Amino acid sequence: MVPRRRPPAVTLLVTAAAAVAMLIGSEPSAAARPAHEAECPVGLACRFAPAAYARTDPSDPDAYGDYDRADRPRDGDDIRYIVIHDTEESYDSAIARFQDPHSGVSAHYVIRSSDGQVTQLVHTWDIAHHAGNYWFNMHSLGIEHEGVLVDGARWYTEAMYQASARLVRYLAARYHIPLDREHILSHEEIPGLTPGGVAGMHYDPGPYWDWAHYFDLLGAPLPTAGVSAAPVLTIVPRFDIDIEPLRSCVGEACTDLPPQGSNVVYLHTEPRADAPLVGDPALHPDGSPGTTRVADWSARAVTGQSFVVAGRSGEWTAIWFGGRPAWLDDPPGRVSAPGHGALITPRPGRSAIPVYGAAYPEDSAYPPTIPAAAVVPLRYTIPAGQVYLGVERGFADYYYARFDSADAQDNHTLVVGDRRLVEISFNHRRAFVDAADVLILR
Ligand SMILES: [Zn+2]
């Protein structure tokens, strides 16, 4: 669900800036595309069943569901990520929800557990409301997988993995999305937009999604575990043998989930197994430690994520994680592999720098007719001396869209700022820092 901003009730007809035209690829315009055909690779069982696109309150022009019309990437709003979800409900009920405009939510695709059948609901050039963070929605495709995350492998069938991987390979090739874990994300890796929104962000598809197997099927295998003195490591536990405790809780009543493989590596405050798990200020504002609750992502590094090494002690390795060093049990060749990427750190003279959940432009970038999307620092900071992995660097942007029954492209505007941000691998999730706040070390 995406918070709906409420711009003033004026008729707005603004043409997208010519400056972004250079970003247009070889895609045909939306008007030239078949409106009711699924976008799927040949041979994949795939159908199109449109999500709702309708007003929900006749008196409010800005009350509508379940997605935003766009012309990606021709309008300059590039598709940079694919976000993996699970439905937490049946295939049919997820589809029905996305066809109810009052739900406010949608995904581009839903995949059935039993046989991998794919239903597309939103065209790839439109913006589905799936990530709970509008900036990531602007730049991503969302794929839902039928399942209940605490039940894990029972839902995530081989048929579903294979169908999903075929679809992702097709989409990645079409939109030039790198097949790596910086661009094929889980919903749980999407940050909140505001400090108050962080704790409520979803944590699907959860610990039992087998990333290593999925990337094998994508034809882009994750690195295998190995010993290295590299400054970056990639988390690569063995899904079949690395069993970590997880609990499912309703209120304070918790049950242990059955022992099974997962994508989880736990992070501790000190280099020893009995040290507390690291806590996250959004989930543990009182400073208490993280837990093994399945909903508590405070102390979880996940298969395929990469971080900068902060120190080593015996068989333990510290990574910079969420503004602190966090220790993982890292026996040689078991759970980490050498990683790579650009290293960023606060500029000299800064004691700490702010962290953001979106790359929205500065207020002055907006024309007077478009209300600015708020630029709000999250509850985290990066203290001087810490180092994080920089993933993407680019200009801040915001795609302004209103309900548009005529599908008139002039009703949409991409606002591009002068502000530049660097996306980083921050904690369990992605985050952004101002490029002006950091040095890129290499
Ligand atoms: Zn989700």
Short mmCIF file of C-alpha atoms and ligand atoms in Angstrom, two decimals:
data_model
loop_
_atom_site.label_atom_id
_atom_site.label_comp_id
_atom_site.label_asym_id
_atom_site.label_seq_id
_atom_site.Cartn_x
_atom_site.Cartn_y
_atom_site.Cartn_z
CA MET A 1 0.00 0.00 0.00
CA VAL A 2 1.37 3.37 -0.96
CA PRO A 3 0.41 6.54 0.88
CA ARG A 4 -1.57 8.61 -1.59
CA ARG A 5 -0.43 12.19 -1.74
CA ARG A 6 -3.16 14.73 -2.18
CA PRO A 7 -2.18 17.49 -4.58
CA PRO A 8 -4.47 20.50 -5.00
CA ALA A 9 -7.53 19.82 -7.15
CA VAL A 10 -6.42 21.60 -10.28
CA THR A 11 -6.33 20.41 -13.84
CA LEU A 12 -2.75 19.73 -14.69
CA LEU A 13 -1.45 19.35 -18.20
CA VAL A 14 2.31 19.40 -18.16
CA THR A 15 4.46 17.82 -20.80
CA ALA A 16 7.28 15.60 -19.60
CA ALA A 17 10.60 17.41 -19.86
CA ALA A 18 12.34 17.08 -23.18
CA ALA A 19 15.54 16.71 -21.20
CA VAL A 20 14.65 13.15 -20.31
CA ALA A 21 13.97 12.15 -23.91
CA MET A 22 17.55 10.99 -24.24
CA LEU A 23 16.77 8.19 -21.84
CA ILE A 24 14.20 6.71 -24.19
CA GLY A 25 15.14 3.27 -25.38
CA SER A 26 13.89 1.26 -28.31
CA GLU A 27 10.57 0.45 -26.66
CA PRO A 28 7.47 1.36 -28.68
CA SER A 29 5.25 4.02 -27.15
CA ALA A 30 2.45 2.89 -24.86
CA ALA A 31 -0.12 3.81 -27.49
CA ALA A 32 1.48 1.41 -29.96
CA ARG A 33 1.58 -1.54 -27.57
CA PRO A 34 -1.03 -4.30 -27.42
CA ALA A 35 -3.20 -3.41 -24.45
CA HIS A 36 -4.44 -6.86 -23.47
CA GLU A 37 -1.59 -9.18 -24.24
CA ALA A 38 0.64 -10.54 -21.54
CA GLU A 39 4.30 -9.56 -21.70
CA CYS A 40 5.94 -12.93 -21.16
CA PRO A 41 8.60 -15.09 -22.76
CA VAL A 42 7.42 -17.49 -25.45
CA GLY A 43 6.32 -20.82 -24.03
CA LEU A 44 5.58 -19.63 -20.49
CA ALA A 45 2.00 -20.29 -19.28
CA CYS A 46 0.95 -16.68 -18.95
CA ARG A 47 -2.25 -14.66 -19.25
CA PHE A 48 -3.30 -11.02 -18.87
CA ALA A 49 -6.04 -10.07 -16.39
CA PRO A 50 -6.00 -6.32 -15.85
CA ALA A 51 -5.67 -4.79 -12.41
CA ALA A 52 -8.28 -2.20 -11.48
CA TYR A 53 -7.73 1.33 -12.67
CA ALA A 54 -10.64 3.36 -11.35
CA ARG A 55 -11.63 6.19 -9.07
CA THR A 56 -12.83 5.18 -5.62
CA ASP A 57 -14.42 8.44 -4.50
CA PRO A 58 -16.33 10.57 -7.03
CA SER A 59 -15.73 13.68 -4.96
CA ASP A 60 -11.96 13.22 -4.80
CA PRO A 61 -10.06 13.21 -8.11
CA ASP A 62 -7.00 11.84 -6.38
CA ALA A 63 -8.69 8.82 -4.81
CA TYR A 64 -8.10 5.90 -7.15
CA GLY A 65 -6.56 2.47 -7.46
CA ASP A 66 -4.56 0.36 -8.13
CA TYR A 67 -1.61 1.68 -10.17
CA ASP A 68 -0.30 4.68 -12.07
CA ARG A 69 -0.26 4.96 -15.81
CA ALA A 70 3.11 5.77 -17.30
CA ASP A 71 5.20 5.22 -20.39
CA ARG A 72 8.33 3.69 -18.91
CA PRO A 73 11.07 3.98 -19.95
CA ARG A 74 10.20 6.41 -22.78
CA ASP A 75 9.09 9.04 -20.27
CA GLY A 76 12.53 8.99 -18.63
CA ASP A 77 11.41 6.88 -15.68
CA ASP A 78 13.70 3.90 -16.14
CA ILE A 79 12.99 0.38 -14.90
CA ARG A 80 16.00 -0.47 -12.78
CA TYR A 81 14.90 -3.20 -10.37
CA ILE A 82 12.71 -6.28 -10.12
CA VAL A 83 11.13 -6.78 -6.69
CA ILE A 84 10.31 -10.31 -5.51
CA HIS A 85 7.28 -10.74 -3.23
CA ASP A 86 5.08 -13.43 -1.79
CA THR A 87 1.33 -12.92 -1.58
CA GLU A 88 0.51 -14.12 1.97
CA GLU A 89 -2.78 -15.26 0.42
CA SER A 90 -3.93 -17.52 -2.40
CA TYR A 91 -3.18 -16.84 -6.06
CA ASP A 92 -6.85 -16.16 -6.79
CA SER A 93 -7.37 -13.84 -3.83
CA ALA A 94 -4.24 -11.85 -4.66
CA ILE A 95 -5.49 -11.37 -8.21
CA ALA A 96 -8.93 -10.38 -6.90
CA ARG A 97 -7.36 -7.85 -4.54
CA PHE A 98 -5.42 -6.25 -7.37
CA GLN A 99 -8.66 -6.04 -9.35
CA ASP A 100 -10.42 -4.15 -6.56
CA PRO A 101 -9.62 -0.43 -6.88
CA HIS A 102 -10.25 0.06 -3.16
CA SER A 103 -7.26 -2.10 -2.25
CA GLY A 104 -4.87 0.54 -3.64
CA VAL A 105 -2.26 -2.15 -4.35
CA SER A 106 -1.13 -4.08 -7.38
CA ALA A 107 1.75 -6.02 -8.88
CA HIS A 108 2.83 -6.49 -12.45
CA TYR A 109 2.71 -10.30 -12.19
CA VAL A 110 1.44 -13.03 -9.85
CA ILE A 111 2.77 -16.60 -10.08
CA ARG A 112 0.87 -19.70 -8.92
CA SER A 113 2.59 -22.07 -6.52
CA SER A 114 1.25 -25.38 -7.84
CA ASP A 115 2.29 -25.10 -11.46
CA GLY A 116 4.00 -21.76 -12.06
CA GLN A 117 1.14 -20.22 -14.06
CA VAL A 118 1.71 -16.48 -14.50
CA THR A 119 -0.96 -13.79 -14.48
CA GLN A 120 0.07 -10.32 -15.55
CA LEU A 121 -2.10 -7.53 -14.14
CA VAL A 122 -0.21 -4.31 -14.86
CA HIS A 123 1.75 -3.51 -18.00
CA THR A 124 5.46 -3.15 -17.47
CA TRP A 125 5.35 0.46 -18.69
CA ASP A 126 2.89 1.35 -15.92
CA ILE A 127 3.77 1.80 -12.24
CA ALA A 128 2.30 -0.88 -9.98
CA HIS A 129 1.86 -0.13 -6.26
CA HIS A 130 3.72 -3.06 -4.78
CA ALA A 131 6.81 -1.97 -2.87
CA GLY A 132 5.30 0.34 -0.23
CA ASN A 133 7.82 2.97 -1.38
CA TYR A 134 6.77 5.06 -4.36
CA TRP A 135 10.33 5.81 -5.50
CA PHE A 136 11.05 2.10 -5.80
CA ASN A 137 7.68 1.58 -7.49
CA MET A 138 8.68 4.25 -10.04
CA HIS A 139 11.76 2.28 -10.98
CA SER A 140 10.73 -1.35 -10.60
CA LEU A 141 8.62 -4.27 -11.68
CA GLY A 142 6.86 -6.26 -8.95
CA ILE A 143 6.38 -10.02 -9.08
CA GLU A 144 4.18 -11.73 -6.48
CA HIS A 145 4.60 -15.42 -5.68
CA GLU A 146 1.72 -17.34 -4.15
CA GLY A 147 2.81 -18.29 -0.67
CA VAL A 148 2.86 -17.74 3.07
CA LEU A 149 6.39 -16.91 4.13
CA VAL A 150 6.40 -18.73 7.48
CA ASP A 151 5.49 -21.92 5.58
CA GLY A 152 8.53 -21.47 3.37
CA ALA A 153 9.52 -24.19 0.96
CA ARG A 154 6.06 -25.75 0.86
CA TRP A 155 4.86 -22.82 -1.24
CA TYR A 156 8.04 -21.97 -3.10
CA THR A 157 7.84 -24.90 -5.51
CA GLU A 158 10.30 -25.76 -8.24
CA ALA A 159 7.62 -25.03 -10.83
CA MET A 160 7.19 -21.55 -9.40
CA TYR A 161 10.92 -20.86 -9.16
CA GLN A 162 11.39 -21.94 -12.77
CA ALA A 163 8.50 -19.86 -14.12
CA SER A 164 9.64 -16.84 -12.12
CA ALA A 165 13.23 -17.17 -13.30
CA ARG A 166 12.15 -17.43 -16.94
CA LEU A 167 10.02 -14.32 -16.53
CA VAL A 168 12.80 -12.38 -14.81
CA ARG A 169 15.34 -13.33 -17.47
CA TYR A 170 12.95 -12.03 -20.12
CA LEU A 171 12.24 -8.78 -18.26
CA ALA A 172 15.88 -8.18 -17.37
CA ALA A 173 16.96 -8.62 -20.97
CA ARG A 174 14.22 -6.33 -22.23
CA TYR A 175 14.91 -3.54 -19.77
CA HIS A 176 18.68 -4.04 -19.36
CA ILE A 177 18.40 -4.88 -15.67
CA PRO A 178 21.56 -6.52 -14.29
CA LEU A 179 20.97 -10.03 -12.97
CA ASP A 180 22.52 -9.40 -9.56
CA ARG A 181 21.23 -9.00 -6.03
CA GLU A 182 21.57 -5.23 -6.21
CA HIS A 183 18.85 -5.16 -8.89
CA ILE A 184 16.81 -8.33 -8.25
CA LEU A 185 15.57 -7.34 -4.80
CA SER A 186 13.17 -8.73 -2.25
CA HIS A 187 10.37 -6.61 -0.86
CA GLU A 188 12.08 -6.86 2.53
CA GLU A 189 15.05 -4.96 1.13
CA ILE A 190 12.98 -1.87 0.23
CA PRO A 191 13.42 0.89 2.81
CA GLY A 192 10.62 2.90 4.37
CA LEU A 193 10.06 6.42 3.09
CA THR A 194 9.83 8.04 6.51
CA PRO A 195 11.12 7.18 9.99
CA GLY A 196 7.60 6.20 11.03
CA GLY A 197 7.14 4.01 7.98
CA VAL A 198 10.19 1.79 8.44
CA ALA A 199 8.80 -0.66 10.99
CA GLY A 200 5.67 -1.36 8.97
CA MET A 201 7.49 -2.23 5.76
CA HIS A 202 6.93 -5.79 4.60
CA TYR A 203 9.48 -8.57 5.01
CA ASP A 204 8.52 -10.89 2.19
CA PRO A 205 9.40 -13.27 0.62
CA GLY A 206 11.28 -13.98 3.83
CA PRO A 207 13.97 -16.37 5.09
CA TYR A 208 12.84 -19.40 3.09
CA TRP A 209 13.24 -17.97 -0.40
CA ASP A 210 16.19 -19.83 -1.92
CA TRP A 211 18.16 -17.01 -3.56
CA ALA A 212 21.08 -19.19 -4.54
CA HIS A 213 18.85 -21.62 -6.42
CA TYR A 214 16.92 -18.75 -7.98
CA PHE A 215 20.09 -17.14 -9.30
CA ASP A 216 21.24 -20.51 -10.66
CA LEU A 217 17.97 -20.63 -12.60
CA LEU A 218 18.56 -17.05 -13.76
CA GLY A 219 21.85 -18.19 -15.25
CA ALA A 220 23.73 -15.80 -12.97
CA PRO A 221 24.97 -17.97 -10.08
CA LEU A 222 25.92 -16.22 -6.84
CA PRO A 223 29.56 -16.61 -5.83
CA THR A 224 30.50 -19.69 -3.86
CA ALA A 225 31.82 -19.30 -0.34
CA GLY A 226 35.53 -18.74 -0.09
CA VAL A 227 38.27 -17.19 1.98
CA SER A 228 39.35 -13.66 1.10
CA ALA A 229 40.93 -10.55 2.50
CA ALA A 230 38.80 -8.40 0.16
CA PRO A 231 37.17 -5.33 1.70
CA VAL A 232 33.73 -6.44 0.50
CA LEU A 233 31.97 -9.72 1.23
CA THR A 234 28.86 -11.33 -0.18
CA ILE A 235 26.60 -13.38 2.08
CA VAL A 236 26.29 -16.93 0.70
CA PRO A 237 25.13 -19.47 3.32
CA ARG A 238 24.27 -22.96 2.08
CA PHE A 239 20.49 -23.06 1.92
CA ASP A 240 20.35 -26.82 2.42
CA ILE A 241 22.63 -27.14 5.46
CA ASP A 242 22.80 -23.79 7.25
CA ILE A 243 19.90 -24.05 9.66
CA GLU A 244 19.16 -20.94 11.74
CA PRO A 245 16.50 -20.54 14.44
CA LEU A 246 13.37 -18.60 13.53
CA ARG A 247 10.18 -18.04 15.49
CA SER A 248 6.69 -17.05 14.44
CA CYS A 249 4.95 -14.80 16.94
CA VAL A 250 1.49 -13.44 17.46
CA GLY A 251 1.88 -10.80 20.12
CA GLU A 252 4.13 -12.39 22.74
CA ALA A 253 3.03 -15.94 21.91
CA CYS A 254 5.79 -17.48 19.83
CA THR A 255 6.39 -20.87 18.28
CA ASP A 256 9.63 -22.16 16.84
CA LEU A 257 9.44 -22.69 13.11
CA PRO A 258 10.51 -26.18 11.97
CA PRO A 259 14.28 -26.41 11.42
CA GLN A 260 14.94 -25.93 7.72
CA GLY A 261 17.32 -24.25 5.32
CA SER A 262 17.11 -20.48 5.00
CA ASN A 263 18.84 -17.48 3.48
CA VAL A 264 19.66 -16.04 6.93
CA VAL A 265 22.98 -15.14 8.56
CA TYR A 266 22.56 -13.59 12.00
CA LEU A 267 24.57 -10.59 13.09
CA HIS A 268 25.81 -10.04 16.65
CA THR A 269 27.07 -7.04 18.60
CA GLU A 270 30.32 -8.84 19.51
CA PRO A 271 32.33 -11.64 17.87
CA ARG A 272 30.84 -14.48 19.88
CA ALA A 273 27.75 -16.65 19.52
CA ASP A 274 26.25 -15.68 22.88
CA ALA A 275 26.52 -11.93 22.21
CA PRO A 276 23.19 -10.14 21.63
CA LEU A 277 21.86 -9.81 18.11
CA VAL A 278 22.09 -6.30 16.69
CA GLY A 279 18.87 -4.31 17.08
CA ASP A 280 17.33 -1.87 14.65
CA PRO A 281 16.06 1.45 16.04
CA ALA A 282 12.85 1.18 13.99
CA LEU A 283 11.92 -2.21 15.45
CA HIS A 284 13.61 -1.73 18.85
CA PRO A 285 13.40 1.97 19.68
CA ASP A 286 14.31 1.20 23.30
CA GLY A 287 17.71 -0.05 22.18
CA SER A 288 16.96 -3.69 22.94
CA PRO A 289 18.64 -6.41 20.83
CA GLY A 290 17.29 -8.00 17.70
CA THR A 291 15.49 -11.32 17.95
CA THR A 292 14.92 -14.50 15.93
CA ARG A 293 11.30 -13.57 15.26
CA VAL A 294 10.60 -14.07 11.59
CA ALA A 295 9.24 -10.50 11.37
CA ASP A 296 12.37 -9.06 13.02
CA TRP A 297 14.87 -8.32 10.27
CA SER A 298 17.14 -6.27 12.59
CA ALA A 299 20.00 -8.75 12.69
CA ARG A 300 19.55 -10.62 9.42
CA ALA A 301 21.97 -10.48 6.49
CA VAL A 302 20.54 -12.39 3.55
CA THR A 303 21.96 -14.52 0.74
CA GLY A 304 23.39 -12.39 -2.03
CA GLN A 305 23.65 -9.17 -0.03
CA SER A 306 27.10 -7.55 0.02
CA PHE A 307 28.70 -5.43 2.73
CA VAL A 308 31.99 -3.75 3.57
CA VAL A 309 34.23 -5.54 6.07
CA ALA A 310 34.73 -3.57 9.29
CA GLY A 311 37.06 -5.97 11.10
CA ARG A 312 37.99 -9.58 11.79
CA SER A 313 38.47 -11.54 14.98
CA GLY A 314 39.30 -15.22 14.73
CA GLU A 315 36.61 -16.82 12.58
CA TRP A 316 34.30 -13.84 13.04
CA THR A 317 33.95 -10.98 10.58
CA ALA A 318 32.42 -7.57 11.27
CA ILE A 319 30.55 -5.69 8.55
CA TRP A 320 29.32 -2.10 8.58
CA PHE A 321 25.57 -2.55 9.00
CA GLY A 322 22.95 0.06 9.77
CA GLY A 323 25.41 2.54 11.26
CA ARG A 324 27.37 0.08 13.42
CA PRO A 325 29.73 -2.86 13.16
CA ALA A 326 27.87 -6.18 13.18
CA TRP A 327 29.59 -9.54 13.60
CA LEU A 328 28.88 -12.76 11.74
CA ASP A 329 30.25 -16.21 12.45
CA ASP A 330 32.33 -16.61 9.30
CA PRO A 331 34.35 -19.82 9.33
CA PRO A 332 36.51 -20.12 6.22
CA GLY A 333 34.58 -21.09 3.11
CA ARG A 334 31.17 -21.32 4.81
CA VAL A 335 28.90 -18.28 4.61
CA SER A 336 30.76 -15.50 2.78
CA ALA A 337 32.45 -14.96 -0.55
CA PRO A 338 34.61 -12.14 -1.87
CA GLY A 339 32.44 -9.26 -3.09
CA HIS A 340 33.13 -6.13 -5.05
CA GLY A 341 31.85 -2.64 -5.63
CA ALA A 342 32.43 1.04 -4.92
CA LEU A 343 33.22 1.99 -1.32
CA ILE A 344 31.71 5.17 0.09
CA THR A 345 32.33 6.94 3.39
CA PRO A 346 31.29 10.28 4.97
CA ARG A 347 33.35 13.22 3.73
CA PRO A 348 36.09 14.41 6.08
CA GLY A 349 34.78 16.91 8.58
CA ARG A 350 31.33 15.28 8.82
CA SER A 351 30.72 13.56 12.15
CA ALA A 352 27.71 11.72 10.73
CA ILE A 353 25.58 11.92 7.58
CA PRO A 354 21.85 11.37 7.03
CA VAL A 355 20.33 8.31 5.36
CA TYR A 356 17.22 8.37 3.16
CA GLY A 357 14.65 5.86 1.94
CA ALA A 358 14.16 7.42 -1.49
CA ALA A 359 15.99 9.53 -4.06
CA TYR A 360 13.48 12.37 -4.32
CA PRO A 361 14.48 15.78 -5.71
CA GLU A 362 15.07 18.98 -3.78
CA ASP A 363 11.93 21.16 -3.40
CA SER A 364 13.18 23.77 -5.86
CA ALA A 365 13.16 21.20 -8.69
CA TYR A 366 9.36 21.10 -8.76
CA PRO A 367 7.21 23.38 -10.90
CA PRO A 368 4.66 25.30 -8.82
CA THR A 369 1.81 23.05 -9.97
CA ILE A 370 3.35 19.90 -8.53
CA PRO A 371 3.55 19.37 -4.77
CA ALA A 372 7.01 18.24 -3.74
CA ALA A 373 7.53 14.73 -2.39
CA ALA A 374 9.02 15.16 1.07
CA VAL A 375 12.72 14.49 1.53
CA VAL A 376 12.86 13.05 5.03
CA PRO A 377 15.97 11.53 6.65
CA LEU A 378 15.40 8.15 8.27
CA ARG A 379 16.22 7.39 11.90
CA TYR A 380 19.69 6.21 10.93
CA THR A 381 22.96 8.02 10.36
CA ILE A 382 26.36 6.93 9.10
CA PRO A 383 29.09 8.05 11.52
CA ALA A 384 32.47 9.22 10.28
CA GLY A 385 34.85 6.40 9.47
CA GLN A 386 32.23 3.83 8.44
CA VAL A 387 32.28 2.47 4.89
CA TYR A 388 29.36 1.16 2.80
CA LEU A 389 28.95 -0.37 -0.61
CA GLY A 390 27.70 2.11 -3.19
CA VAL A 391 25.40 0.49 -5.72
CA GLU A 392 23.79 3.08 -7.98
CA ARG A 393 24.47 6.77 -8.34
CA GLY A 394 22.06 9.12 -10.03
CA PHE A 395 19.99 12.25 -10.04
CA ALA A 396 16.99 12.40 -7.77
CA ASP A 397 13.66 12.02 -9.52
CA TYR A 398 9.93 11.89 -8.91
CA TYR A 399 7.22 10.77 -11.29
CA TYR A 400 4.08 12.81 -10.76
CA ALA A 401 0.95 11.02 -11.90
CA ARG A 402 -2.75 11.62 -11.47
CA PHE A 403 -5.75 9.49 -12.33
CA ASP A 404 -5.88 9.52 -16.08
CA SER A 405 -8.78 7.68 -17.70
CA ALA A 406 -7.76 8.94 -21.13
CA ASP A 407 -4.23 7.61 -20.69
CA ALA A 408 -2.95 11.01 -21.82
CA GLN A 409 0.79 11.12 -21.31
CA ASP A 410 0.64 14.86 -20.73
CA ASN A 411 -0.98 14.14 -17.37
CA HIS A 412 2.32 12.78 -16.11
CA THR A 413 5.53 14.57 -15.33
CA LEU A 414 8.97 13.34 -14.39
CA VAL A 415 10.65 15.84 -12.07
CA VAL A 416 14.44 15.51 -12.12
CA GLY A 417 16.47 17.33 -9.48
CA ASP A 418 20.02 18.60 -9.23
CA ARG A 419 20.40 16.54 -6.08
CA ARG A 420 22.51 13.44 -6.64
CA LEU A 421 22.26 10.39 -4.45
CA VAL A 422 24.16 7.18 -3.98
CA GLU A 423 22.20 4.03 -3.28
CA ILE A 424 23.97 1.89 -0.71
CA SER A 425 23.76 -1.54 0.84
CA PHE A 426 22.96 -0.23 4.32
CA ASN A 427 21.44 -2.83 6.61
CA HIS A 428 18.89 -5.53 5.80
CA ARG A 429 17.64 -2.96 3.30
CA ARG A 430 18.81 -0.51 0.69
CA ALA A 431 19.20 3.20 1.50
CA PHE A 432 20.43 6.44 -0.05
CA VAL A 433 22.96 9.08 0.92
CA ASP A 434 23.56 12.46 -0.67
CA ALA A 435 26.49 12.25 -3.08
CA ALA A 436 27.65 15.59 -1.64
CA ASP A 437 27.97 13.96 1.79
CA VAL A 438 30.32 11.16 0.79
CA LEU A 439 33.67 10.32 -0.68
CA ILE A 440 33.93 7.43 -3.07
CA LEU A 441 37.05 5.58 -1.99
CA ARG A 442 37.29 3.34 -5.05
ZN ZN B 1 5.58 -7.76 -0.83
#
